Amino acid sequence: MPNPHSAAMLQLNDVSKSFGPVVALRSVNLEAHAGSIHALVGENGAGKSTLVKIVAGVHRRDGGDFVLDGQPQDFGSTAESKTAGVAVIYQEPTLFPDLSVTENIFMGRQILGRGRRIDKAAMYAEAERLFAGLGVHIDPRRPALGLSIADQQIIEIAKAISLDAKVLIMDEPTAALSGVEVERLFTVARQLRDEGRAVVFISHRFDEVFALCDTVTVMRDGSYIATRPIAETRIGEIVNLMVGREVADLFPKQETEVGDVVLDVAGLTSPGVFHDVSFSVRRGEIVGLAGLVGAGRSEIARAVFGVDRYAAGTVTMKGRPVPTASPHAAIRSGMAFIPEDRRQQGLVTDGSVAENIAAVIRQHLTKGGLLTRAAENKAVTPWASRLEVKTSSLDAPARTMSGGNQQKVVIAKWLASEPDLLIIDEPTRGIDVGTKSEVHRLLSELAGQGMAILMISSELPEVLGMADRVLVVCEGRLTAELSRDEATPERVMHAATASQEMAS
Amino acid sequence: MSEKTYPAYAHPLWRRLLLSREAAVIALVVIISMWGYSNIPYFGDTLTLTYLLLDMTTILLIALPMTLVIITGEIDLSVASVVGLSSALVGLLHEHGLGMAASCLAALVVGLVCGAFNGFLVAYVGLPSLAVTIGTLALYRGIAVGLLGTTAVTDFPTGWTDQAATIIGATGIPTVMILFLVLAVVFILLLHFSPFGRGIYDIGLSSEAAQFSGVDVKRTKLLLFVFTGVVSALAGIYFTLRYGSARGDNATGLELQVIAAVLLGGVSIFGGRGKLPGVIAGVLLIGVISSALRLEGVTVNVINIIIGLLLVLSVLSTSVLAWVSDVAARRSRGKAPSQTPAGVASQ
């Protein structure tokens, strides 16, 4: 148990961080003590990763206090944070695959022997000592290539210990581990705790949080919500703290008449990514695809739209099969896809506003086979106007716009194609609150006009507020289908972590 | 809802035309020509024009499809080898008694196959075009030299070889320029006035975003490599007739001259930027400078040094211009009214 009277090893007070107009952290507090394992939980997008990156020296905070072992800190690089005694173990470590395990541990600070030559023997001995201390068996001479993710994490931990890290942050370390590997990691984590280090453990799995940690801090929307000793709380309370928000007023969902099936997906399977996914979306209906990041939601959408291939299953639009692996065919069948990564996939950022909005419809703007700028500009104007795109001229490059305005350009591009089905992945990620509600109002209005909408979102309130029906994806499988009335934050979160609870 | 209108362009037409990269290259061609006309003896002769154009025709032709390939962010280094292969093939087939027309057609088909092979490896297998076409540069050249050995075929019918050097009336302009102009118009319409052309730019700027918008990236790239193959074969036929000599080692090293001219004309080696009129002016600029200097008695080596420096300067100027406009854009954005304050809509 942490001693509340001892000074905290890591202390963050009222830390804030913005990226341009987007506020990632409003005000966050975190106090991690030596000899304690502190859980940090929150929905996707709550700001956990940003917080980790500030402690790790990747980002600089805009405001607030950051104290490490009694010393105020302001890291400008990851090297500074490492020297100060912070180590971050990521979900998927990035080792040098062609170097040996030992070389990875001592990267950049090799043990030198006589004549400033690298003393390999001493390094192997030290690596063996570290592994023995952790109670694991990894050959220090083998190359890192081919090691399991669990072993790679152990190597990162060994590296942290050899640097004598005082604070170890584990960012969702168990997401890709098997049951046995999780147990081994827990043993190591407890040992680190008993050695008097402060461990911060980030996880979506409540059973792990309750089995391993002694204190839990909840974050939501970039803000600190509460800290509780594990012994004095329950899963239910934590879930409420994570999602507790008035949902209904924020989202202007219209009641709509649900019509015929537009999209029908049956038995869609891509080995290792998603398995036997079947669902349909009807005219006038918003279907929310919820789940944790990495559950396979975006991958399902990409396969439906034909960006990725799938091994088995069928995609049918308005009763007609859609050929696989062809976005062009998907567009012709009446699909539109607004991807999550706006800058890489949604937009040609160096292209102009007009070029971007005309990108899908330009096939139909030719006269006598010729396409002119004038024809594009004419076709684009009503859509830019409808979405209230803010731009000085139609030939301004999209890269100069704000995130919200760029999203409007992407939406305009797809609405111009007058689709029957709109797939929209993270519709409001990284855009300001004002534009956010504009997008929500628009989606609701489009559904009201009879468009079928498949919306992927990691923001639970957005899913619950907008969707007529919620499909929950967990580890590549649909684990729940909930109607608007049935969909509560607790039930969605439950289904999103379902198989993990069954496994434990 | 009342419809909002947007100005189509940030700057008026004259400014967009006069301050473009293409305008600068065209202006340079005009200025150097005028200077040469009044200062260099014989520069104003129609014969100078004739030889200038005859010499540049091969590069002019290949630069058209090459521009499209480079705008997608790819490159084709095998074009000069296809010229050689096409030349050797025409010679070989003619020597074996096949008619000229049939020989030329066969060369065009082989050019198409060469381009399709490049395109297949780049677009469908996903190999980098730089590596693929370095390989096929050697491969096609090897086949070309293998076909004819070290011999040259020179006994082409004079009707055909004369045709390659005829001149339109008293203008001094070679008849072959009509062929070039027709192709230039086709490629300009394709690149600048068709959905296919917009797709080419999108691929160069962001191949992933292009794919998400329904552009068939693979098919587009395959087609562009087929175009360079066919046009290179056509240039090979012209080359053979113009010099009356079919050899496997014809036009060795020409690929670098073509690429240099394309870059000089304002096409970005990273893809996504550049226009065909600029490229045509770029080729002519090299032609005008070389023939002016040659008439002044400057040696070929010095001419090469000057053209090399010009290319480096032009690439440098593009970077500097991009940097300047970026800084200007950032400034004006800084002055723009700030975003909707967070929290307004959540009331």
Coordinates of N, CA and C in Angstrom, one line a residue, chain A residues 328 331-332 358-367 370-371 375 379 416-417, chain B residues 195:
Chain A
H328 N -13.1 1.8 -56.0 CA -13.8 2.3 -57.2 C -15.2 1.7 -57.3
I331 N -17.5 2.8 -54.5 CA -18.1 4.1 -54.8 C -19.2 4.0 -55.8
R332 N -19.0 3.2 -56.8 CA -20.1 3.0 -57.8 C -21.3 2.4 -57.3
A358 N -13.9 17.9 -55.5 CA -14.3 17.3 -56.8 C -13.7 15.9 -57.0
A359 N -12.9 15.4 -56.1 CA -12.1 14.2 -56.3 C -12.9 13.0 -56.7
V360 N -14.1 12.9 -56.1 CA -14.9 11.7 -56.4 C -15.9 11.9 -57.6
I361 N -16.4 13.1 -57.7 CA -17.4 13.4 -58.7 C -16.8 13.8 -60.1
R362 N -15.5 14.0 -60.1 CA -15.0 14.6 -61.4 C -15.2 13.8 -62.6
Q363 N -15.4 12.4 -62.4 CA -15.7 11.6 -63.6 C -16.9 12.0 -64.3
H364 N -17.8 12.6 -63.6 CA -19.1 13.0 -64.2 C -19.2 14.5 -64.6
L365 N -18.1 15.2 -64.4 CA -18.1 16.6 -64.7 C -17.5 16.9 -66.1
T366 N -17.2 15.9 -66.9 CA -16.6 16.1 -68.2 C -17.6 16.5 -69.2
K367 N -17.2 17.4 -70.1 CA -18.0 17.7 -71.3 C -17.2 17.3 -72.5
L370 N -13.8 16.3 -71.8 CA -12.8 17.2 -71.2 C -13.3 17.7 -69.8
L371 N -12.4 17.9 -68.9 CA -12.7 18.4 -67.6 C -12.0 19.7 -67.4
A375 N -15.6 23.9 -64.6 CA -16.7 22.9 -64.4 C -16.5 22.4 -62.9
A379 N -19.3 22.9 -59.8 CA -19.9 21.8 -59.2 C -19.6 21.7 -57.7
A416 N -21.0 15.1 -52.1 CA -21.2 15.5 -53.6 C -21.5 14.3 -54.4
S417 N -21.0 13.1 -54.0 CA -21.2 11.9 -54.8 C -22.6 11.3 -54.5
Chain B
P195 N -10.3 13.7 -65.9 CA -10.3 13.1 -64.6 C -9.1 12.2 -64.4

